[in-house]
């Protein structure tokens, strides 16, 4: 969002970035008083805060809602959600990442991208390799402050799998076996 700011702003690039980040964090914690909190915290005018909020709205990072009972608008982070359903026998986690997941994700620093890719691929690989599932559902959710992946399958689950593998009388004994490191 820094590119949208004009060069005639008197605040440094680092300070503007700090304000943008504080706005997003404040929206998450207190959506009804964003302007007042940010103006006071950064010693800037309400008009300046409103300019930052308009930039974030224009970039589709936040949305606002008029609160007719009060003067102030309420602000909310935009959440993006994507859902995919797969059959496990036709899946390879790296292909799913490249063809389905990566295209729907926002731009992010390389280290964050690498963590997301590794975590997602490991979770999906576990579902493919171990769940004995007939279908796998993948949910991707992100906002300006977070990225979440959910992988749900209709498989037997880890405790039942351990029970079957070790011929245990009850799946609860699987917890003991896991605690032993087996």
PDB file of C-alpha atoms in Angstrom:
ATOM      1  CA  UNK A   1       0.000   0.000   0.000  1.00  0.00           C
ATOM      2  CA  UNK A   2       2.991   2.333   0.132  1.00  0.00           C
ATOM      3  CA  UNK A   3       2.895   2.891  -3.625  1.00  0.00           C
ATOM      4  CA  UNK A   4      -0.436   4.690  -3.337  1.00  0.00           C
ATOM      5  CA  UNK A   5       0.919   7.350  -1.018  1.00  0.00           C
ATOM      6  CA  UNK A   6       1.992  10.554  -2.722  1.00  0.00           C
ATOM      7  CA  UNK A   7       5.505  11.902  -2.411  1.00  0.00           C
ATOM      8  CA  UNK A   8       4.342  15.098  -0.748  1.00  0.00           C
ATOM      9  CA  UNK A   9       3.524  13.318   2.530  1.00  0.00           C
ATOM     10  CA  UNK A  10       5.619  14.723   5.367  1.00  0.00           C
ATOM     11  CA  UNK A  11       5.921  11.390   7.178  1.00  0.00           C
ATOM     12  CA  UNK A  12       8.770   9.009   6.434  1.00  0.00           C
ATOM     13  CA  UNK A  13       8.109   5.777   4.578  1.00  0.00           C
ATOM     14  CA  UNK A  14       8.848   3.798   7.749  1.00  0.00           C
ATOM     15  CA  UNK A  15       6.398   5.914   9.773  1.00  0.00           C
ATOM     16  CA  UNK A  16       3.661   5.520   7.124  1.00  0.00           C
ATOM     17  CA  UNK A  17       4.185   1.761   7.115  1.00  0.00           C
ATOM     18  CA  UNK A  18       3.956   1.731  10.919  1.00  0.00           C
ATOM     19  CA  UNK A  19       0.681   3.672  10.755  1.00  0.00           C
ATOM     20  CA  UNK A  20      -0.789   1.293   8.154  1.00  0.00           C
ATOM     21  CA  UNK A  21       0.136  -1.703  10.312  1.00  0.00           C
ATOM     22  CA  UNK A  22      -1.297  -0.060  13.433  1.00  0.00           C
ATOM     23  CA  UNK A  23      -4.531   0.698  11.588  1.00  0.00           C
ATOM     24  CA  UNK A  24      -4.944  -2.958  10.602  1.00  0.00           C
ATOM     25  CA  UNK A  25      -4.186  -4.113  14.138  1.00  0.00           C
ATOM     26  CA  UNK A  26      -6.566  -1.539  15.627  1.00  0.00           C
ATOM     27  CA  UNK A  27      -9.358  -2.572  13.260  1.00  0.00           C
ATOM     28  CA  UNK A  28      -9.012  -6.121  14.523  1.00  0.00           C
ATOM     29  CA  UNK A  29      -9.187  -5.039  18.171  1.00  0.00           C
ATOM     30  CA  UNK A  30     -11.428  -1.961  18.114  1.00  0.00           C
ATOM     31  CA  UNK A  31     -13.281  -1.412  14.808  1.00  0.00           C
ATOM     32  CA  UNK A  32     -15.436   1.414  16.159  1.00  0.00           C
ATOM     33  CA  UNK A  33     -12.722   3.888  17.176  1.00  0.00           C
ATOM     34  CA  UNK A  34      -9.940   3.461  14.641  1.00  0.00           C
ATOM     35  CA  UNK A  35      -9.604   7.134  13.747  1.00  0.00           C
ATOM     36  CA  UNK A  36      -9.373   8.348  17.349  1.00  0.00           C
ATOM     37  CA  UNK A  37      -6.946   5.670  18.467  1.00  0.00           C
ATOM     38  CA  UNK A  38      -4.571   6.080  15.509  1.00  0.00           C
ATOM     39  CA  UNK A  39      -4.688   9.893  15.559  1.00  0.00           C
ATOM     40  CA  UNK A  40      -3.805   9.936  19.254  1.00  0.00           C
ATOM     41  CA  UNK A  41      -1.169   7.205  19.085  1.00  0.00           C
ATOM     42  CA  UNK A  42       0.703   8.741  16.150  1.00  0.00           C
ATOM     43  CA  UNK A  43      -0.051  12.397  16.897  1.00  0.00           C
ATOM     44  CA  UNK A  44      -1.640  12.954  13.498  1.00  0.00           C
ATOM     45  CA  UNK A  45      -4.933  14.528  12.453  1.00  0.00           C
ATOM     46  CA  UNK A  46      -8.194  12.657  11.949  1.00  0.00           C
ATOM     47  CA  UNK A  47      -8.089  13.765   8.303  1.00  0.00           C
ATOM     48  CA  UNK A  48      -4.721  12.046   7.841  1.00  0.00           C
ATOM     49  CA  UNK A  49      -6.008   8.841   9.417  1.00  0.00           C
ATOM     50  CA  UNK A  50      -9.048   8.982   7.134  1.00  0.00           C
ATOM     51  CA  UNK A  51      -6.736   9.286   4.106  1.00  0.00           C
ATOM     52  CA  UNK A  52      -4.925   6.123   5.212  1.00  0.00           C
ATOM     53  CA  UNK A  53      -8.240   4.342   5.726  1.00  0.00           C
ATOM     54  CA  UNK A  54      -9.390   5.348   2.237  1.00  0.00           C
ATOM     55  CA  UNK A  55      -6.183   3.938   0.765  1.00  0.00           C
ATOM     56  CA  UNK A  56      -6.717   0.630   2.579  1.00  0.00           C
ATOM     57  CA  UNK A  57     -10.335   0.513   1.370  1.00  0.00           C
ATOM     58  CA  UNK A  58      -9.273   1.277  -2.196  1.00  0.00           C
ATOM     59  CA  UNK A  59      -6.754  -1.596  -2.003  1.00  0.00           C
ATOM     60  CA  UNK A  60      -9.558  -3.869  -0.749  1.00  0.00           C
ATOM     61  CA  UNK A  61      -7.736  -4.633   2.505  1.00  0.00           C
ATOM     62  CA  UNK A  62     -10.533  -3.224   4.670  1.00  0.00           C
ATOM     63  CA  UNK A  63     -14.186  -2.315   4.408  1.00  0.00           C
ATOM     64  CA  UNK A  64     -16.247   0.195   6.310  1.00  0.00           C
ATOM     65  CA  UNK A  65     -19.782   0.285   7.541  1.00  0.00           C
ATOM     66  CA  UNK A  66     -21.666   3.426   8.426  1.00  0.00           C
ATOM     67  CA  UNK A  67     -22.935   3.276  11.943  1.00  0.00           C
ATOM     68  CA  UNK A  68     -26.097   5.393  11.827  1.00  0.00           C
ATOM     69  CA  UNK A  69     -26.382   5.570  15.633  1.00  0.00           C
ATOM     70  CA  UNK A  70     -22.931   7.107  15.970  1.00  0.00           C
ATOM     71  CA  UNK A  71     -20.916   9.506  13.865  1.00  0.00           C
ATOM     72  CA  UNK A  72     -17.918   7.213  13.436  1.00  0.00           C
ATOM     73  CA  UNK A  73     -17.653   4.512  10.803  1.00  0.00           C
ATOM     74  CA  UNK A  74     -16.781   0.989  11.792  1.00  0.00           C
ATOM     75  CA  UNK A  75     -13.972  -0.750   9.938  1.00  0.00           C
ATOM     76  CA  UNK A  76     -13.365  -4.437   9.245  1.00  0.00           C
ATOM     77  CA  UNK A  77     -10.545  -6.435   7.707  1.00  0.00           C
ATOM     78  CA  UNK A  78     -11.430  -8.027   4.389  1.00  0.00           C
ATOM     79  CA  UNK A  79     -11.283 -11.803   4.637  1.00  0.00           C
ATOM     80  CA  UNK A  80     -10.751 -13.883   1.523  1.00  0.00           C
ATOM     81  CA  UNK A  81     -11.815 -17.523   1.556  1.00  0.00           C
ATOM     82  CA  UNK A  82     -11.263 -20.235  -1.041  1.00  0.00           C
ATOM     83  CA  UNK A  83     -12.502 -23.817  -0.940  1.00  0.00           C
ATOM     84  CA  UNK A  84     -11.263 -26.810  -2.911  1.00  0.00           C
ATOM     85  CA  UNK A  85     -12.319 -30.454  -2.899  1.00  0.00           C
ATOM     86  CA  UNK A  86     -10.033 -33.245  -4.101  1.00  0.00           C
ATOM     87  CA  UNK A  87      -9.898 -36.997  -4.446  1.00  0.00           C
ATOM     88  CA  UNK A  88      -6.727 -38.190  -2.669  1.00  0.00           C
ATOM     89  CA  UNK A  89      -5.652 -40.675  -5.313  1.00  0.00           C
ATOM     90  CA  UNK A  90      -5.167 -37.910  -7.873  1.00  0.00           C
ATOM     91  CA  UNK A  91      -3.244 -35.519  -5.613  1.00  0.00           C
ATOM     92  CA  UNK A  92       0.345 -34.393  -5.316  1.00  0.00           C
ATOM     93  CA  UNK A  93       0.812 -31.698  -2.695  1.00  0.00           C
ATOM     94  CA  UNK A  94       3.316 -29.622  -4.697  1.00  0.00           C
ATOM     95  CA  UNK A  95       1.034 -29.595  -7.751  1.00  0.00           C
ATOM     96  CA  UNK A  96      -1.947 -28.514  -5.625  1.00  0.00           C
ATOM     97  CA  UNK A  97       0.185 -25.728  -4.147  1.00  0.00           C
ATOM     98  CA  UNK A  98       1.381 -24.446  -7.521  1.00  0.00           C
ATOM     99  CA  UNK A  99      -1.868 -24.827  -9.476  1.00  0.00           C
ATOM    100  CA  UNK A 100      -4.540 -24.034  -6.877  1.00  0.00           C
ATOM    101  CA  UNK A 101      -3.231 -22.407  -3.706  1.00  0.00           C
ATOM    102  CA  UNK A 102      -0.444 -20.082  -4.865  1.00  0.00           C
ATOM    103  CA  UNK A 103      -2.670 -18.271  -7.416  1.00  0.00           C
ATOM    104  CA  UNK A 104      -5.198 -17.229  -4.741  1.00  0.00           C
ATOM    105  CA  UNK A 105      -2.679 -15.970  -2.167  1.00  0.00           C
ATOM    106  CA  UNK A 106      -1.728 -12.310  -1.773  1.00  0.00           C
ATOM    107  CA  UNK A 107       1.805 -11.040  -2.255  1.00  0.00           C
ATOM    108  CA  UNK A 108       3.934 -11.728   0.822  1.00  0.00           C
ATOM    109  CA  UNK A 109       7.570 -11.721   1.883  1.00  0.00           C
ATOM    110  CA  UNK A 110       9.573 -14.749   0.718  1.00  0.00           C
ATOM    111  CA  UNK A 111      10.103 -16.085   4.244  1.00  0.00           C
ATOM    112  CA  UNK A 112       6.327 -16.024   4.914  1.00  0.00           C
ATOM    113  CA  UNK A 113       5.658 -17.643   1.539  1.00  0.00           C
ATOM    114  CA  UNK A 114       8.189 -20.415   2.270  1.00  0.00           C
ATOM    115  CA  UNK A 115       6.612 -21.132   5.678  1.00  0.00           C
ATOM    116  CA  UNK A 116       3.128 -21.248   4.141  1.00  0.00           C
ATOM    117  CA  UNK A 117       4.240 -23.550   1.337  1.00  0.00           C
ATOM    118  CA  UNK A 118       6.070 -25.927   3.678  1.00  0.00           C
ATOM    119  CA  UNK A 119       3.256 -26.101   6.248  1.00  0.00           C
ATOM    120  CA  UNK A 120       0.531 -26.528   3.644  1.00  0.00           C
ATOM    121  CA  UNK A 121       2.392 -29.224   1.702  1.00  0.00           C
ATOM    122  CA  UNK A 122       3.182 -31.171   4.891  1.00  0.00           C
ATOM    123  CA  UNK A 123      -0.440 -31.087   6.048  1.00  0.00           C
ATOM    124  CA  UNK A 124      -1.774 -32.105   2.648  1.00  0.00           C
ATOM    125  CA  UNK A 125       0.835 -34.850   2.309  1.00  0.00           C
ATOM    126  CA  UNK A 126      -0.264 -36.292   5.670  1.00  0.00           C
ATOM    127  CA  UNK A 127      -3.871 -36.367   4.495  1.00  0.00           C
ATOM    128  CA  UNK A 128      -2.905 -37.999   1.188  1.00  0.00           C
ATOM    129  CA  UNK A 129      -0.496 -40.561   2.646  1.00  0.00           C
ATOM    130  CA  UNK A 130      -2.038 -41.504   5.978  1.00  0.00           C
ATOM    131  CA  UNK A 131      -5.728 -40.638   6.250  1.00  0.00           C
ATOM    132  CA  UNK A 132      -7.122 -43.329   3.959  1.00  0.00           C
ATOM    133  CA  UNK A 133      -9.638 -40.682   2.928  1.00  0.00           C
ATOM    134  CA  UNK A 134     -12.037 -40.729  -0.005  1.00  0.00           C
ATOM    135  CA  UNK A 135     -12.074 -36.931  -0.263  1.00  0.00           C
ATOM    136  CA  UNK A 136     -10.007 -34.027   1.005  1.00  0.00           C
ATOM    137  CA  UNK A 137     -11.313 -30.486   1.425  1.00  0.00           C
ATOM    138  CA  UNK A 138      -8.884 -27.582   1.503  1.00  0.00           C
ATOM    139  CA  UNK A 139      -9.816 -24.150   2.851  1.00  0.00           C
ATOM    140  CA  UNK A 140      -7.609 -21.100   2.417  1.00  0.00           C
ATOM    141  CA  UNK A 141      -8.409 -17.954   4.380  1.00  0.00           C
ATOM    142  CA  UNK A 142      -6.435 -14.756   4.532  1.00  0.00           C
ATOM    143  CA  UNK A 143      -6.759 -11.184   5.650  1.00  0.00           C
ATOM    144  CA  UNK A 144      -4.178  -8.402   5.754  1.00  0.00           C
ATOM    145  CA  UNK A 145      -2.992  -9.831   9.107  1.00  0.00           C
ATOM    146  CA  UNK A 146      -3.193 -13.614   8.752  1.00  0.00           C
ATOM    147  CA  UNK A 147      -3.133 -16.627   6.463  1.00  0.00           C
ATOM    148  CA  UNK A 148      -4.838 -19.870   7.485  1.00  0.00           C
ATOM    149  CA  UNK A 149      -5.020 -23.270   5.834  1.00  0.00           C
ATOM    150  CA  UNK A 150      -7.482 -25.967   6.851  1.00  0.00           C
ATOM    151  CA  UNK A 151      -7.279 -29.462   5.445  1.00  0.00           C
ATOM    152  CA  UNK A 152     -10.189 -31.719   6.296  1.00  0.00           C
ATOM    153  CA  UNK A 153     -10.583 -35.303   5.215  1.00  0.00           C
ATOM    154  CA  UNK A 154     -13.058 -38.103   5.795  1.00  0.00           C
ATOM    155  CA  UNK A 155     -10.294 -40.561   6.693  1.00  0.00           C
ATOM    156  CA  UNK A 156      -9.972 -42.815   9.715  1.00  0.00           C
ATOM    157  CA  UNK A 157      -7.857 -40.478  11.824  1.00  0.00           C
ATOM    158  CA  UNK A 158      -4.501 -40.991  13.496  1.00  0.00           C
ATOM    159  CA  UNK A 159      -5.792 -42.809  16.576  1.00  0.00           C
ATOM    160  CA  UNK A 160      -7.796 -45.364  14.608  1.00  0.00           C
ATOM    161  CA  UNK A 161      -4.879 -45.870  12.233  1.00  0.00           C
ATOM    162  CA  UNK A 162      -2.488 -46.563  15.135  1.00  0.00           C
ATOM    163  CA  UNK A 163      -5.063 -48.839  16.745  1.00  0.00           C
ATOM    164  CA  UNK A 164      -5.367 -50.877  13.544  1.00  0.00           C
ATOM    165  CA  UNK A 165      -1.612 -50.966  12.925  1.00  0.00           C
ATOM    166  CA  UNK A 166      -0.754 -52.102  16.465  1.00  0.00           C
ATOM    167  CA  UNK A 167      -3.892 -54.226  16.916  1.00  0.00           C
ATOM    168  CA  UNK A 168      -4.898 -52.292  20.023  1.00  0.00           C
ATOM    169  CA  UNK A 169      -8.258 -53.057  21.684  1.00  0.00           C
ATOM    170  CA  UNK A 170      -9.310 -49.376  21.851  1.00  0.00           C
ATOM    171  CA  UNK A 171      -8.207 -46.237  19.928  1.00  0.00           C
ATOM    172  CA  UNK A 172      -7.522 -44.452  23.238  1.00  0.00           C
ATOM    173  CA  UNK A 173      -4.493 -46.736  23.705  1.00  0.00           C
ATOM    174  CA  UNK A 174      -3.040 -45.006  20.633  1.00  0.00           C
ATOM    175  CA  UNK A 175      -2.417 -41.906  22.745  1.00  0.00           C
ATOM    176  CA  UNK A 176      -0.215 -43.954  25.073  1.00  0.00           C
ATOM    177  CA  UNK A 177       1.713 -45.370  22.130  1.00  0.00           C
ATOM    178  CA  UNK A 178       2.218 -41.873  20.713  1.00  0.00           C
ATOM    179  CA  UNK A 179       3.434 -40.656  24.109  1.00  0.00           C
ATOM    180  CA  UNK A 180       5.993 -43.481  24.124  1.00  0.00           C
ATOM    181  CA  UNK A 181       7.253 -42.222  20.775  1.00  0.00           C
ATOM    182  CA  UNK A 182       6.233 -45.288  18.793  1.00  0.00           C
TER     183      UNK A 182
END
